[in-house]
Amino acid sequence: MTSTAVVIGGGISGLVTAFDLGRAGWDVTIHEAAARWGGRIFSSPVGDRPVDAGPDAFLARVEHGHQLCVDLGIDHLLTSPSAPVPAYVYTDGRLNELPEGTMFGVPTDLDVLKGSALISPAGIERAAADLDLPWEAMSGDPSADTSVGAVCRERLGDEVTDRLIDPLIGAINASDIDRLSLRAAAPQLAQALAEHGSLIKGMAAVRERAGRAGAAIGTRDPDRPVFYGLPGGTATIVDRLVEELEEASADLRLGSPVDQASFAPVTDGADAVILAVPAFVAARLLGPDGDAAAVLGRTEYADVTQVVAELPVTAIERVLDASGILFPRVDGRLMTACTWLSTKWAHYHRDESALVRLSSGRFGDTRHHDLDDGELVAALLAELSEAVEVTGDPVAVRVGRWNHAFPLYPPGHRLRVAEARAAAAELDPRVHLIGASYDGIGVPACIAAGRGTARSLLHGGDARSMAG
């Protein structure tokens, strides 16, 4: 008898789970409330061309994204950033190149850092204390967690934490690193400390293992990319998944919202139920009462806004020679990052114009909500102009506002996820919780969660065994 699965949520996590189950011969039905597939991964027009509206890339050195592209037959389309400079950090009125060898904001060579104006001599000396400070390893208990900010400030000091680590880890997670779980959001740092008792030594070892050129953000070596993108946008992955699911005769239902009242009829008779939705949606589906809803309902989210502007090159007073700029939170600017898309990606390049993405909003900073679209565009372009002097108006603009865009992973996040999964499995052993609310916000993490869930089901596991 053929096994059946109902997937609720047509983002990357749900689609990947359905793809792997379908390839194994399962009958799969997918319900997506929106009118398109992909969740946060899609493209929309800026002027006369489609441009990524969500993530424009995924990590290359985390294999899950690349392997999925191989399985979908699109790996030959993958491209990597082409910018000659990895990134700048804008602070104290100047652009500073991100120091070579920086990993997740942690400097791995203090001599290189001395050649940068980004960190003061006193800040470098304070960071060097990490090399000799004792470290008492956290226990194996998932509740023994702390924040990224607490550990980095203790080991490296405030200056490196605020000027290097927060612009990278904090901005990527749209979070406050002083409230961000070390284990859940930066497991590489936790492992570095566990293995070497020092962030600098540990990340230097990681860099050495990965290869010097391939480990730096925005590597200059095209044979060892850090990021992958696709000329048609990251949504190319979504499009191929949907094509494969259609060929496998999966039951794909767009514009098909599921609520608490329809949850039981929709899932009746299914061998597995995959909730590939945000935690607060899963809480509603599982009912307002009970342990699962209580734990899931505690998840907090950050709202973000992205403005993509096409600017005439004649309106920009300097060459855009990097993947973009990071703006440290400590400086109080509205903008968290500016991606120079047409420099970062060859497929966005035009001789006559530059395409830039201006990002704002993170946990604890909701100023972007107080501005209408016109005010927001003006404010962000004014901040960009401080760094590169923009003297003209954009020829095209797209504003995207994302509410509940990024789940916050506070210390103890992994323990709470385990509690939520156990409570959901107790309520209904067929239910599996996957997606960015749980095991990682990046595209590779969501792919890994989907494939891991499918693999467990194919080997006879249920939600109780996974929760344990």
Tab-separated table of C-alpha atoms in Angstrom:
chain	number	residue	atom	x	y	z
A	1	MET	CA	0.000	0.000	0.000
A	2	THR	CA	1.349	3.445	-0.962
A	3	SER	CA	2.281	5.771	1.887
A	4	THR	CA	0.776	9.262	1.909
A	5	ALA	CA	1.900	12.631	3.206
A	6	VAL	CA	0.217	15.999	3.541
A	7	VAL	CA	2.559	18.988	3.481
A	8	ILE	CA	1.196	22.304	4.723
A	9	GLY	CA	3.394	25.121	3.486
A	10	GLY	CA	4.922	25.491	0.025
A	11	GLY	CA	8.204	27.155	0.915
A	12	ILE	CA	11.568	25.538	0.264
A	13	SER	CA	11.354	23.220	3.314
A	14	GLY	CA	7.955	21.811	2.381
A	15	LEU	CA	8.771	21.468	-1.307
A	16	VAL	CA	12.015	19.619	-0.631
A	17	THR	CA	10.307	17.198	1.744
A	18	ALA	CA	7.617	16.521	-0.860
A	19	PHE	CA	10.247	16.131	-3.594
A	20	ASP	CA	12.179	13.442	-1.724
A	21	LEU	CA	9.054	11.597	-0.603
A	22	GLY	CA	7.612	11.726	-4.109
A	23	ARG	CA	10.803	10.313	-5.612
A	24	ALA	CA	10.476	7.426	-3.168
A	25	GLY	CA	6.955	6.641	-4.364
A	26	TRP	CA	4.836	8.372	-1.738
A	27	ASP	CA	1.595	10.118	-2.646
A	28	VAL	CA	2.054	13.726	-1.594
A	29	THR	CA	-0.399	16.619	-1.308
A	30	ILE	CA	0.896	20.152	-0.694
A	31	HIS	CA	-1.297	23.006	0.544
A	32	GLU	CA	0.016	26.555	0.122
A	33	ALA	CA	-2.103	29.485	1.273
A	34	ALA	CA	-0.478	32.009	-1.073
A	35	ALA	CA	-0.925	32.296	-4.827
A	36	ARG	CA	2.675	31.244	-5.556
A	37	TRP	CA	5.230	28.713	-4.364
A	38	GLY	CA	8.487	29.410	-2.572
A	39	GLY	CA	7.619	31.380	0.551
A	40	ARG	CA	10.344	33.985	0.977
A	41	ILE	CA	12.132	32.789	-2.175
A	42	PHE	CA	10.837	34.541	-5.284
A	43	SER	CA	11.636	37.242	-7.821
A	44	SER	CA	9.676	40.331	-8.791
A	45	PRO	CA	10.295	43.210	-11.228
A	46	VAL	CA	12.600	46.146	-10.683
A	47	GLY	CA	12.182	48.229	-13.787
A	48	ASP	CA	12.196	45.864	-16.753
A	49	ARG	CA	13.810	42.813	-15.157
A	50	PRO	CA	13.074	40.275	-12.436
A	51	VAL	CA	15.253	40.538	-9.334
A	52	ASP	CA	15.449	38.317	-6.261
A	53	ALA	CA	12.967	39.580	-3.667
A	54	GLY	CA	14.223	37.217	-0.975
A	55	PRO	CA	17.651	35.594	-0.588
A	56	ASP	CA	19.853	36.146	-3.632
A	57	ALA	CA	22.359	33.448	-2.667
A	58	PHE	CA	23.078	30.488	-0.442
A	59	LEU	CA	26.235	29.225	1.237
A	60	ALA	CA	28.320	27.039	-1.046
A	61	ARG	CA	30.424	25.395	1.645
A	62	VAL	CA	27.264	23.968	3.247
A	63	GLU	CA	26.595	21.142	0.836
A	64	HIS	CA	22.795	20.861	1.083
A	65	GLY	CA	21.991	23.652	-1.382
A	66	HIS	CA	24.516	22.521	-3.959
A	67	GLN	CA	23.439	18.878	-3.711
A	68	LEU	CA	19.792	19.802	-4.264
A	69	CYS	CA	20.791	21.709	-7.406
A	70	VAL	CA	22.658	18.587	-8.588
A	71	ASP	CA	19.568	16.467	-7.944
A	72	LEU	CA	17.412	18.963	-9.846
A	73	GLY	CA	19.829	19.097	-12.783
A	74	ILE	CA	20.568	22.818	-12.454
A	75	ASP	CA	24.028	22.730	-10.859
A	76	HIS	CA	25.564	23.782	-14.195
A	77	LEU	CA	23.727	27.104	-13.828
A	78	LEU	CA	25.282	27.985	-10.484
A	79	THR	CA	27.372	31.122	-10.340
A	80	SER	CA	29.396	32.831	-7.627
A	81	PRO	CA	29.923	36.498	-6.678
A	82	SER	CA	32.169	38.454	-9.014
A	83	ALA	CA	32.947	41.509	-6.863
A	84	PRO	CA	36.672	42.344	-6.587
A	85	VAL	CA	36.247	43.398	-2.915
A	86	PRO	CA	34.373	41.038	-0.557
A	87	ALA	CA	32.581	43.728	1.484
A	88	TYR	CA	33.014	47.026	3.268
A	89	VAL	CA	32.090	48.010	6.808
A	90	TYR	CA	30.997	51.647	7.050
A	91	THR	CA	31.767	53.330	10.352
A	92	ASP	CA	33.274	56.614	11.572
A	93	GLY	CA	32.522	58.193	8.198
A	94	ARG	CA	34.626	55.844	6.083
A	95	LEU	CA	34.460	52.589	4.188
A	96	ASN	CA	36.730	49.875	5.563
A	97	GLU	CA	37.373	46.632	3.725
A	98	LEU	CA	36.264	43.596	5.697
A	99	PRO	CA	39.627	42.267	6.926
A	100	GLU	CA	40.884	39.216	5.064
A	101	GLY	CA	40.377	35.987	6.955
A	102	THR	CA	37.410	37.208	8.963
A	103	MET	CA	35.062	34.309	9.679
A	104	PHE	CA	31.605	35.096	11.013
A	105	GLY	CA	33.164	38.374	12.118
A	106	VAL	CA	35.934	36.705	14.132
A	107	PRO	CA	39.402	37.858	13.032
A	108	THR	CA	41.704	34.900	12.463
A	109	ASP	CA	44.881	36.960	11.949
A	110	LEU	CA	45.440	39.909	14.282
A	111	ASP	CA	48.378	41.140	12.186
A	112	VAL	CA	46.007	41.581	9.234
A	113	LEU	CA	43.568	43.380	11.529
A	114	LYS	CA	46.326	45.849	12.497
A	115	GLY	CA	46.471	46.928	8.868
A	116	SER	CA	42.823	47.975	8.947
A	117	ALA	CA	41.459	51.230	10.331
A	118	LEU	CA	38.300	49.443	11.385
A	119	ILE	CA	39.514	48.409	14.865
A	120	SER	CA	41.636	50.622	17.128
A	121	PRO	CA	44.958	49.422	18.588
A	122	ALA	CA	43.266	49.144	21.968
A	123	GLY	CA	40.460	47.080	20.413
A	124	ILE	CA	42.989	44.742	18.778
A	125	GLU	CA	44.866	44.336	22.039
A	126	ARG	CA	41.604	43.498	23.805
A	127	ALA	CA	40.734	40.926	21.137
A	128	ALA	CA	44.147	39.298	21.572
A	129	ALA	CA	43.173	38.380	25.129
A	130	ASP	CA	41.029	35.632	23.617
A	131	LEU	CA	44.178	33.694	22.822
A	132	ASP	CA	44.930	33.168	26.520
A	133	LEU	CA	41.622	33.539	28.345
A	134	PRO	CA	40.466	30.296	29.952
A	135	TRP	CA	37.265	28.743	28.648
A	136	GLU	CA	35.046	26.427	30.610
A	137	ALA	CA	33.198	24.316	28.081
A	138	MET	CA	29.404	24.277	28.189
A	139	SER	CA	27.871	20.975	29.193
A	140	GLY	CA	26.092	18.732	26.722
A	141	ASP	CA	22.764	19.822	28.186
A	142	PRO	CA	20.939	21.837	25.465
A	143	SER	CA	19.770	24.255	28.171
A	144	ALA	CA	23.418	25.196	28.828
A	145	ASP	CA	23.426	27.946	26.228
A	146	THR	CA	24.429	31.583	26.132
A	147	SER	CA	24.232	34.441	23.651
A	148	VAL	CA	26.605	35.176	20.785
A	149	GLY	CA	27.120	38.667	22.180
A	150	ALA	CA	27.940	37.516	25.700
A	151	VAL	CA	30.618	35.082	24.518
A	152	CYS	CA	32.157	37.405	21.934
A	153	ARG	CA	32.274	40.373	24.305
A	154	GLU	CA	33.928	38.201	26.955
A	155	ARG	CA	36.473	36.762	24.558
A	156	LEU	CA	37.126	39.583	22.070
A	157	GLY	CA	35.808	42.773	23.665
A	158	ASP	CA	33.094	45.202	22.644
A	159	GLU	CA	34.869	46.834	19.717
A	160	VAL	CA	35.411	43.702	17.616
A	161	THR	CA	31.991	42.408	18.655
A	162	ASP	CA	30.187	45.606	17.633
A	163	ARG	CA	32.209	46.425	14.493
A	164	LEU	CA	32.754	42.962	13.014
A	165	ILE	CA	30.657	40.213	14.575
A	166	ASP	CA	27.361	42.043	14.939
A	167	PRO	CA	27.342	43.400	11.335
A	168	LEU	CA	27.764	39.820	10.085
A	169	ILE	CA	25.975	37.453	12.453
A	170	GLY	CA	23.505	40.049	13.733
A	171	ALA	CA	22.549	41.344	10.304
A	172	ILE	CA	22.286	37.880	8.745
A	173	ASN	CA	19.846	36.859	11.488
A	174	ALA	CA	18.134	40.290	11.686
A	175	SER	CA	18.744	39.927	15.372
A	176	ASP	CA	20.301	41.357	18.500
A	177	ILE	CA	23.387	39.218	19.100
A	178	ASP	CA	23.072	39.817	22.829
A	179	ARG	CA	19.814	37.838	22.639
A	180	LEU	CA	20.908	35.319	20.016
A	181	SER	CA	21.721	31.709	20.891
A	182	LEU	CA	25.339	30.731	20.405
A	183	ARG	CA	24.452	27.090	19.880
A	184	ALA	CA	21.533	27.618	17.502
A	185	ALA	CA	22.646	30.660	15.502
A	186	ALA	CA	26.436	30.335	15.549
A	187	PRO	CA	27.281	26.673	16.180
A	188	GLN	CA	30.607	27.165	14.393
A	189	LEU	CA	31.712	29.548	17.147
A	190	ALA	CA	30.551	27.166	19.840
A	191	GLN	CA	32.518	24.347	18.216
A	192	ALA	CA	35.620	26.531	17.856
A	193	LEU	CA	35.571	27.251	21.567
A	194	ALA	CA	34.922	23.635	22.484
A	195	GLU	CA	37.831	22.383	20.368
A	196	HIS	CA	40.400	25.142	20.907
A	197	GLY	CA	39.329	27.206	23.930
A	198	SER	CA	39.710	30.328	21.783
A	199	LEU	CA	37.549	31.916	19.105
A	200	ILE	CA	40.543	33.180	17.135
A	201	LYS	CA	42.417	29.870	17.224
A	202	GLY	CA	39.277	27.866	16.550
A	203	MET	CA	38.114	29.898	13.574
A	204	ALA	CA	41.663	30.005	12.198
A	205	ALA	CA	41.611	26.200	12.244
A	206	VAL	CA	38.256	26.185	10.461
A	207	ARG	CA	39.638	28.588	7.890
A	208	GLU	CA	42.679	26.411	7.375
A	209	ARG	CA	40.529	23.330	6.876
A	210	ALA	CA	38.242	25.108	4.429
A	211	GLY	CA	41.133	26.526	2.460
A	212	ARG	CA	42.397	30.070	2.735
A	213	ALA	CA	40.737	31.436	-0.405
A	214	GLY	CA	37.443	29.620	0.058
A	215	ALA	CA	36.864	30.629	3.654
A	216	ALA	CA	36.920	34.418	3.346
A	217	ILE	CA	33.591	36.131	2.794
A	218	GLY	CA	33.116	36.799	-0.945
A	219	THR	CA	36.182	34.796	-1.944
A	220	ARG	CA	38.308	36.110	-4.799
A	221	ASP	CA	38.943	32.542	-5.982
A	222	PRO	CA	36.171	31.486	-8.408
A	223	ASP	CA	37.102	27.831	-7.912
A	224	ARG	CA	36.311	28.024	-4.188
A	225	PRO	CA	33.118	30.066	-3.885
A	226	VAL	CA	31.567	30.893	-0.542
A	227	PHE	CA	28.179	31.693	-2.078
A	228	TYR	CA	26.177	30.362	-4.985
A	229	GLY	CA	23.477	32.153	-6.919
A	230	LEU	CA	21.492	31.488	-10.084
A	231	PRO	CA	21.137	33.804	-13.098
A	232	GLY	CA	17.373	33.352	-13.005
A	233	GLY	CA	17.300	34.052	-9.278
A	234	THR	CA	17.166	31.671	-6.329
A	235	ALA	CA	13.541	31.017	-7.288
A	236	THR	CA	14.948	28.816	-10.076
A	237	ILE	CA	15.291	26.123	-7.387
A	238	VAL	CA	11.622	26.522	-6.463
A	239	ASP	CA	10.537	26.395	-10.100
A	240	ARG	CA	12.448	23.165	-10.697
A	241	LEU	CA	11.076	21.562	-7.537
A	242	VAL	CA	7.536	22.357	-8.649
A	243	GLU	CA	8.218	20.976	-12.144
A	244	GLU	CA	9.571	17.757	-10.658
A	245	LEU	CA	6.585	17.440	-8.314
A	246	GLU	CA	4.171	17.974	-11.184
A	247	GLU	CA	5.933	15.288	-13.217
A	248	ALA	CA	5.637	12.965	-10.215
A	249	SER	CA	1.877	13.664	-10.102
A	250	ALA	CA	1.974	15.299	-6.675
A	251	ASP	CA	-1.244	17.066	-5.710
A	252	LEU	CA	-0.189	20.729	-5.676
A	253	ARG	CA	-2.727	23.147	-4.235
A	254	LEU	CA	-1.990	26.864	-4.411
A	255	GLY	CA	-4.332	29.316	-2.718
A	256	SER	CA	-5.293	26.536	-0.326
A	257	PRO	CA	-5.074	27.830	3.249
A	258	VAL	CA	-5.486	25.370	6.101
A	259	ASP	CA	-6.820	26.538	9.465
A	260	GLN	CA	-7.588	24.797	12.722
A	261	ALA	CA	-11.093	23.873	11.579
A	262	SER	CA	-9.941	22.310	8.309
A	263	PHE	CA	-6.751	20.739	9.669
A	264	ALA	CA	-8.333	17.406	10.666
A	265	PRO	CA	-10.276	16.888	7.400
A	266	VAL	CA	-7.270	17.884	5.278
A	267	THR	CA	-4.902	15.505	7.062
A	268	ASP	CA	-7.363	12.638	7.588
A	269	GLY	CA	-5.842	9.330	6.551
A	270	ALA	CA	-2.334	10.670	5.870
A	271	ASP	CA	0.618	8.667	7.153
A	272	ALA	CA	2.638	11.835	7.755
A	273	VAL	CA	1.741	15.497	8.230
A	274	ILE	CA	4.491	18.042	7.548
A	275	LEU	CA	3.950	21.509	9.002
A	276	ALA	CA	6.400	23.570	6.972
A	277	VAL	CA	5.049	26.868	8.307
A	278	PRO	CA	6.210	29.481	10.825
A	279	ALA	CA	5.897	28.518	14.481
A	280	PHE	CA	2.968	30.856	15.130
A	281	VAL	CA	1.022	29.282	12.248
A	282	ALA	CA	1.815	25.786	13.512
A	283	ALA	CA	0.558	26.840	16.955
A	284	ARG	CA	-2.803	27.857	15.466
A	285	LEU	CA	-3.130	24.638	13.497
A	286	LEU	CA	-2.422	22.478	16.524
A	287	GLY	CA	-5.002	24.337	18.601
A	288	PRO	CA	-4.795	27.230	21.045
A	289	ASP	CA	-4.545	24.963	24.066
A	290	GLY	CA	-1.883	22.434	24.933
A	291	ASP	CA	1.864	22.318	25.388
A	292	ALA	CA	2.755	22.464	21.681
A	293	ALA	CA	0.889	25.707	21.041
A	294	ALA	CA	2.271	27.208	24.254
A	295	VAL	CA	5.887	26.558	23.269
A	296	LEU	CA	5.435	27.486	19.607
A	297	GLY	CA	3.588	30.665	20.491
A	298	ARG	CA	6.609	32.000	22.387
A	299	THR	CA	8.702	32.332	19.226
A	300	GLU	CA	9.453	35.990	18.459
A	301	TYR	CA	10.116	37.437	15.017
A	302	ALA	CA	11.864	40.392	13.435
A	303	ASP	CA	10.296	42.417	10.633
A	304	VAL	CA	12.542	43.623	7.815
A	305	THR	CA	12.215	45.886	4.808
A	306	GLN	CA	14.223	45.754	1.583
A	307	VAL	CA	14.428	48.494	-1.007
A	308	VAL	CA	15.935	47.618	-4.391
A	309	ALA	CA	16.874	50.653	-6.454
A	310	GLU	CA	18.271	50.950	-9.962
A	311	LEU	CA	20.554	53.995	-10.073
A	312	PRO	CA	22.211	55.574	-13.129
A	313	VAL	CA	25.970	55.059	-12.845
A	314	THR	CA	26.343	58.766	-13.531
A	315	ALA	CA	24.526	59.426	-10.235
A	316	ILE	CA	27.097	57.544	-8.126
A	317	GLU	CA	30.351	59.303	-7.298
A	318	ARG	CA	32.476	56.174	-6.799
A	319	VAL	CA	32.915	52.798	-8.414
A	320	LEU	CA	30.839	50.107	-6.696
A	321	ASP	CA	33.600	47.535	-6.428
A	322	ALA	CA	32.334	45.251	-3.636
A	323	SER	CA	29.486	42.898	-2.835
A	324	GLY	CA	28.190	45.639	-0.573
A	325	ILE	CA	28.414	47.438	2.762
A	326	LEU	CA	27.686	46.360	6.329
A	327	PHE	CA	26.492	48.972	8.833
A	328	PRO	CA	27.239	48.248	12.515
A	329	ARG	CA	24.166	48.467	14.719
A	330	VAL	CA	26.109	50.426	17.336
A	331	ASP	CA	26.250	53.426	14.960
A	332	GLY	CA	22.458	53.726	15.046
A	333	ARG	CA	21.769	53.865	11.307
A	334	LEU	CA	18.486	52.769	9.807
A	335	MET	CA	20.251	50.623	7.209
A	336	THR	CA	21.687	47.260	8.258
A	337	ALA	CA	23.308	46.369	4.936
A	338	CYS	CA	23.533	47.488	1.326
A	339	THR	CA	24.103	44.836	-1.332
A	340	TRP	CA	25.555	46.035	-4.628
A	341	LEU	CA	23.693	43.430	-6.652
A	342	SER	CA	25.005	44.436	-10.072
A	343	THR	CA	28.596	44.182	-8.798
A	344	LYS	CA	28.074	41.041	-6.765
A	345	TRP	CA	26.392	39.142	-9.608
A	346	ALA	CA	27.420	39.286	-13.260
A	347	HIS	CA	23.846	38.505	-14.360
A	348	TYR	CA	22.628	41.813	-12.900
A	349	HIS	CA	25.375	43.955	-14.454
A	350	ARG	CA	24.511	46.812	-16.829
A	351	ASP	CA	26.948	49.426	-18.044
A	352	GLU	CA	24.495	52.293	-17.635
A	353	SER	CA	22.988	51.514	-14.224
A	354	ALA	CA	23.701	49.947	-10.839
A	355	LEU	CA	21.306	47.763	-8.892
A	356	VAL	CA	21.495	48.115	-5.096
A	357	ARG	CA	19.508	46.498	-2.292
A	358	LEU	CA	19.072	48.521	0.901
A	359	SER	CA	18.039	46.514	3.967
A	360	SER	CA	16.560	47.785	7.227
A	361	GLY	CA	14.916	46.322	10.297
A	362	ARG	CA	16.070	43.777	12.816
A	363	PHE	CA	14.893	42.550	16.183
A	364	GLY	CA	14.454	45.560	18.462
A	365	ASP	CA	14.618	48.104	15.617
A	366	THR	CA	11.238	48.856	14.035
A	367	ARG	CA	11.923	52.392	12.792
A	368	HIS	CA	11.209	51.312	9.213
A	369	HIS	CA	7.567	50.761	10.209
A	370	ASP	CA	7.239	54.481	10.963
A	371	LEU	CA	8.111	55.486	7.382
A	372	ASP	CA	5.937	55.172	4.297
A	373	ASP	CA	7.556	53.810	1.141
A	374	GLY	CA	8.668	57.190	-0.171
A	375	GLU	CA	10.128	58.259	3.175
A	376	LEU	CA	11.893	54.928	3.591
A	377	VAL	CA	13.496	55.070	0.138
A	378	ALA	CA	14.656	58.640	0.739
A	379	ALA	CA	16.093	57.835	4.179
A	380	LEU	CA	18.007	54.767	2.998
A	381	LEU	CA	19.370	56.492	-0.104
A	382	ALA	CA	20.529	59.362	2.108
A	383	GLU	CA	22.451	56.912	4.288
A	384	LEU	CA	23.937	55.233	1.220
A	385	SER	CA	24.984	58.656	-0.053
A	386	GLU	CA	27.039	59.209	3.105
A	387	ALA	CA	29.207	56.299	2.041
A	388	VAL	CA	29.302	56.576	-1.767
A	389	GLU	CA	27.626	59.955	-2.573
A	390	VAL	CA	24.534	59.431	-4.673
A	391	THR	CA	23.632	62.589	-6.604
A	392	GLY	CA	20.670	61.477	-8.691
A	393	ASP	CA	17.316	59.759	-8.378
A	394	PRO	CA	16.721	56.067	-9.044
A	395	VAL	CA	15.140	55.080	-12.350
A	396	ALA	CA	13.281	52.168	-10.721
A	397	VAL	CA	12.470	51.175	-7.141
A	398	ARG	CA	10.887	48.175	-5.437
A	399	VAL	CA	9.936	48.167	-1.753
A	400	GLY	CA	9.377	44.858	0.012
A	401	ARG	CA	8.116	44.718	3.584
A	402	TRP	CA	8.450	41.400	5.396
A	403	ASN	CA	6.553	40.973	8.635
A	404	HIS	CA	7.578	37.985	10.759
A	405	ALA	CA	10.536	37.593	8.427
A	406	PHE	CA	13.156	36.188	10.785
A	407	PRO	CA	12.506	34.049	13.860
A	408	LEU	CA	14.601	34.935	16.892
A	409	TYR	CA	16.755	32.128	18.297
A	410	PRO	CA	17.318	33.099	21.954
A	411	PRO	CA	19.596	31.106	24.268
A	412	GLY	CA	17.988	27.732	24.883
A	413	HIS	CA	16.345	27.731	21.429
A	414	ARG	CA	17.281	24.144	20.647
A	415	LEU	CA	15.760	22.924	23.889
A	416	ARG	CA	12.513	24.768	23.163
A	417	VAL	CA	12.389	23.308	19.658
A	418	ALA	CA	12.797	19.815	21.088
A	419	GLU	CA	10.003	20.536	23.584
A	420	ALA	CA	7.719	21.813	20.815
A	421	ARG	CA	8.353	18.774	18.634
A	422	ALA	CA	7.791	16.390	21.522
A	423	ALA	CA	4.531	18.127	22.465
A	424	ALA	CA	3.318	18.128	18.840
A	425	ALA	CA	4.192	14.444	18.469
A	426	GLU	CA	2.341	13.632	21.670
A	427	LEU	CA	-0.710	15.375	20.258
A	428	ASP	CA	-0.391	13.659	16.868
A	429	PRO	CA	2.577	11.347	16.137
A	430	ARG	CA	2.194	12.009	12.404
A	431	VAL	CA	3.065	15.720	12.779
A	432	HIS	CA	6.539	17.009	11.860
A	433	LEU	CA	7.630	20.623	12.376
A	434	ILE	CA	10.161	21.999	9.884
A	435	GLY	CA	11.225	25.354	8.501
A	436	ALA	CA	13.170	28.457	9.471
A	437	SER	CA	11.506	28.698	12.885
A	438	TYR	CA	13.393	25.649	14.115
A	439	ASP	CA	16.742	24.524	12.708
A	440	GLY	CA	18.264	27.462	10.848
A	441	ILE	CA	17.142	30.427	8.768
A	442	GLY	CA	19.308	29.948	5.679
A	443	VAL	CA	18.345	28.199	2.458
A	444	PRO	CA	20.728	25.248	3.093
A	445	ALA	CA	19.357	24.795	6.630
A	446	CYS	CA	15.776	24.679	5.364
A	447	ILE	CA	16.754	22.217	2.652
A	448	ALA	CA	18.554	20.043	5.211
A	449	ALA	CA	15.494	20.038	7.482
A	450	GLY	CA	13.215	18.961	4.650
A	451	ARG	CA	15.535	16.227	3.431
A	452	GLY	CA	16.181	15.001	6.971
A	453	THR	CA	12.457	14.710	7.648
A	454	ALA	CA	11.886	12.802	4.412
A	455	ARG	CA	14.803	10.504	5.140
A	456	SER	CA	13.456	9.728	8.609
A	457	LEU	CA	10.014	8.924	7.218
A	458	LEU	CA	11.467	6.696	4.529
A	459	HIS	CA	13.317	4.760	7.208
A	460	GLY	CA	10.210	4.292	9.331
A	461	GLY	CA	10.702	7.111	11.822
A	462	ASP	CA	7.799	9.090	13.235
A	463	ALA	CA	7.618	12.471	14.899
A	464	ARG	CA	8.092	10.958	18.362
A	465	SER	CA	11.421	9.418	17.398
A	466	MET	CA	12.577	12.645	15.723
A	467	ALA	CA	11.557	14.735	18.731
A	468	GLY	CA	13.591	12.493	20.958
